[in-house]
Amino acid sequence: MAETAENTPETIAPVPAELLPLSLPAIPIREGVLFPSTESVLTFGRALSRKAIQAASGTPNYVVLLTQKNAQKDSFAPSDLYETGTLAIIEKTLDGDKSINALVRGIARVHILSFQQEKPYIIVTAVQLFDLEEKDAELDALVSHLQKEFRKAVHMGKPVEFLNFMKLMAGVTNGELVDQIASTLNINTLQKQKILQTISVKERMKLVIRHLSEEMQVMKIEKDVVHKTQANFDKHMRENVLRERLRTIQKELGELEDEEEVVLDYEAKLKRMRADTETKERLAKEIRRLEQMSPNNPEAGYIRTWLDTIFELPWGKYSKSSPDLEKAEKILAKHHFGLEKVKDRILEYIAVLTLKQQAAKAKNTRLPTILCFVGPPGVGKTSIGRSIAESLGRKFVKASLGGVRDEAEIRGHRRTYVGAMAGRIINGIKQAKTSNPVIMLDEVDKLGADFRGDPSAALLEALDPEQNARFEDHYIDFPFDLSQVIFITTANTLDTIPPALRDRLEVIRYSGYTQEEKFQIAKKHLLGKVLTVNGLSKKMLTIPDKIIQTVIAQYTSEAGVRELERTLSTIARKAARIRLAKKYSANKTLAITNKTLADFLGPAPYDEPLAEKQDSVGVATGLAWTSVGGDVLFVEVALTPGKGRVQLTGKLGDVMKESAQTALTYVKAHAAEFGISDKKISTSDVHVHVPEGAVPKDGPSAGVTIVTAIVSAFTNKPIRKEVAMTGEISLRGRVMRIGGLKEKSIAAHRAGCTSILIPKDNVRDLVDLPKTVLKAIKFVPMSTIDDVIQQAIRQ
């Protein structure tokens, strides 16, 4: 517990009844104590202090000086001031611009009985405290010892005015002697206040003798420091001498390492280091530079930081990696449901790595390739990377690159810069403490570029298997072998990744999960995790399968499962609150029902998964691909009296507008085949709208959807509600191949469509679709627009 200077009955004499209390202005002082029988020049800047000095002119010039308990406070209450202070007289004042300098002489100790006034200045009621002095042999011995010690301290160089010293030695009262010596001590405010509060002269002398003895010990050590540093004295660098004295003091206290020991430690680390000869020679040269350099040189600190970074790197240290295909397959199956194509590709990667290591029987085998996981958020890209590291028995390090705009974040800063440090890759190696970890570079599609360089260009060397065996970080300035590091990158889209970087990556695409996959993931992985995080168990809360399916269908709409996990967490939190509020029996399991679900989560934000409730004229269901998975796209067409003009709304991009123009031109050219009169076409304006209006849309794959909606509007025949479609069209009526069929099909399955019209050339892509989608949806290949119209529009 910290030392305090509280007023206690042992240190303050009882107030004699015959003494009349004094009512005087009081001035708080931030630091220090003015002892009785001493003088000091004080500066008062606060308004209440200046007003107190002005008010003291009629008392005459008497004030009470009280020390603050906290020197940092500008405004304070009476409890923030010590109750024992000094009665002083203001002998002279000198006014400044915003302050008053005053020569103040201490007269006596006082004890504060009460505070009469706090503003505009403080007025207190105080009584004088008299010294308690017991004349005996012990007191005489203490006085003699104090005088001898003080004389010795002055001879050692303690700064004391000569006249004051002679006066003290000539003879003053014991109380004055101890107070005057106390005023010369180099001690803190709390210790001085304790001396001021001590009324017993004998106890006060013991305190002063103890502090004086400690100060003399410090002065003795300082003499030794001066002697030790005299050999290094430089008459042109006085500042260096002072710093050297400080360092010597720190060594005496054991707070600073000896420079010679630091150099010896670096040399020992250099001998144990598994690096090539050239690297060791350069490091030895830097260590010699440090040894010859003055410790006060700022560059010495930079060199030590750099050497620490170099020796913390795992030069030649490798994890014992033993790829086990069967183990890897079990780990991937345990932690991830679905993603069969992704798992197969990772197992192929591990198989190739195993064979190459067995053939080479060495660690310097070149790794197969750099993997890039591309897919919407929440589909398990990062967790797959952790599973790869676990299956290989390697350390896993993740470096998030989203928003990085400085090339130095990747390759490090030059050592010449203040605050220089190594780049993300070298820091990842240092964190892993092995030269062959799995490093995941997350969000590489969100790298920026500005005047500080292009971080994606800095990644080219690190991710190129032909070059990264001698990767040079700007900070360490040595080649470091990254050839055994397994780099895995992740991205939501490939569009923003520069071609040169994309060329070095093998892309593995992640598509969104189907509802069945989400259901299995929720049951096998998410539910247990959510219950544990929220302090629940399966005995406390159960969520039936039907409720989980309802949550997936009506409370989430995403490609991944993050929103699903958050929604399940919301249910768990509300269940935990109910149990703690004792609204439910502690021994009874809370089972979630449809009513409970609506109470916990409110109305379902998403409708039943059905593209349309009924067959409609002029409304066709299309499919779209987005960076976060597939989505259902509705195309609405309305005819109004006019002159055959077309109007396009829904924040459409240029490519989609051209598709709409192509669709309308085709319908006009083949009007007779569709049973549409030329008069109706020439006297009708066509309005094509694609909800939602605030969401940008683009791409050519909505061509067949727009044609179908236009034909339906002109012929007044409804379009089948369960049919979705996708495909680009040409003016000759051909249906051409599109991309993203997997994501679009999953979106159609999620929306409840039972039939999808696809281009005939996309039939080859059906092998990549999940089995649940292939089982639930009928895929109809289309070659021409006539095939689309025949399947989509009810005749």
XYZ file of N, CA and C in Angstrom, residues 616-619 636-640 667 676 680 684-688 706-719 793:
96
model
N -47.589 -15.384 -63.999
C -47.852 -13.968 -64.278
C -47.487 -13.635 -65.711
N -48.198 -12.645 -66.253
C -47.910 -12.152 -67.604
C -46.827 -11.076 -67.511
N -45.800 -11.208 -68.318
C -44.759 -10.181 -68.381
C -43.762 -10.220 -67.246
N -43.789 -11.274 -66.410
C -42.830 -11.384 -65.306
C -42.094 -12.715 -65.438
N -39.520 -7.598 -65.243
C -40.920 -7.207 -65.441
C -41.039 -6.353 -66.703
N -42.046 -6.671 -67.516
C -42.292 -5.916 -68.753
C -43.745 -5.453 -68.757
N -43.930 -4.160 -69.019
C -45.281 -3.591 -69.117
C -45.398 -2.830 -70.437
N -46.580 -2.929 -71.083
C -46.837 -2.232 -72.348
C -47.753 -1.053 -72.086
N -47.418 0.062 -72.705
C -48.261 1.262 -72.614
C -48.471 1.821 -74.014
N -37.637 -9.767 -80.968
C -39.101 -9.945 -80.900
C -39.769 -9.217 -82.063
N -47.755 -11.898 -82.904
C -47.873 -10.501 -82.480
C -48.037 -9.651 -83.732
N -49.586 -3.668 -83.120
C -49.450 -3.634 -81.671
C -48.030 -3.239 -81.259
N -47.182 0.472 -79.209
C -46.956 0.170 -77.785
C -45.524 0.531 -77.392
N -45.423 1.259 -76.269
C -44.109 1.490 -75.662
C -43.826 0.343 -74.694
N -42.583 -0.113 -74.690
C -42.183 -1.240 -73.846
C -41.340 -0.712 -72.666
N -41.800 -1.015 -71.456
C -41.060 -0.631 -70.240
C -40.514 -1.908 -69.591
N -39.179 -2.021 -69.545
C -38.527 -3.169 -68.928
C -37.941 -2.713 -67.586
N -35.322 -11.597 -70.561
C -35.956 -10.382 -71.103
C -36.814 -10.723 -72.318
N -36.308 -11.589 -73.205
C -37.089 -12.002 -74.379
C -38.398 -12.659 -73.948
N -38.304 -13.570 -72.983
C -39.498 -14.291 -72.522
C -40.524 -13.331 -71.933
N -40.061 -12.371 -71.121
C -40.980 -11.405 -70.508
C -41.636 -10.524 -71.564
N -40.876 -10.100 -72.595
C -41.446 -9.244 -73.654
C -42.492 -10.011 -74.457
N -42.168 -11.258 -74.832
C -43.121 -12.067 -75.604
C -44.388 -12.307 -74.784
N -44.233 -12.593 -73.494
C -45.388 -12.815 -72.626
C -46.266 -11.570 -72.556
N -45.642 -10.401 -72.468
C -46.412 -9.158 -72.374
C -47.178 -8.885 -73.660
N -46.567 -9.130 -74.823
C -47.233 -8.866 -76.099
C -48.317 -9.890 -76.401
N -48.095 -11.149 -76.003
C -49.085 -12.201 -76.321
C -50.113 -12.380 -75.205
N -49.864 -11.701 -74.060
C -50.755 -11.795 -72.902
C -50.885 -13.236 -72.403
N -49.767 -13.986 -72.480
C -49.745 -15.362 -71.978
C -48.833 -15.431 -70.743
N -49.276 -16.134 -69.713
C -48.485 -16.159 -68.470
C -47.225 -17.027 -68.591
N -46.249 -16.695 -67.735
C -44.997 -17.455 -67.666
C -45.073 -18.385 -66.456
N -43.466 -20.320 -71.433
C -44.787 -19.673 -71.523
C -45.870 -20.731 -71.694
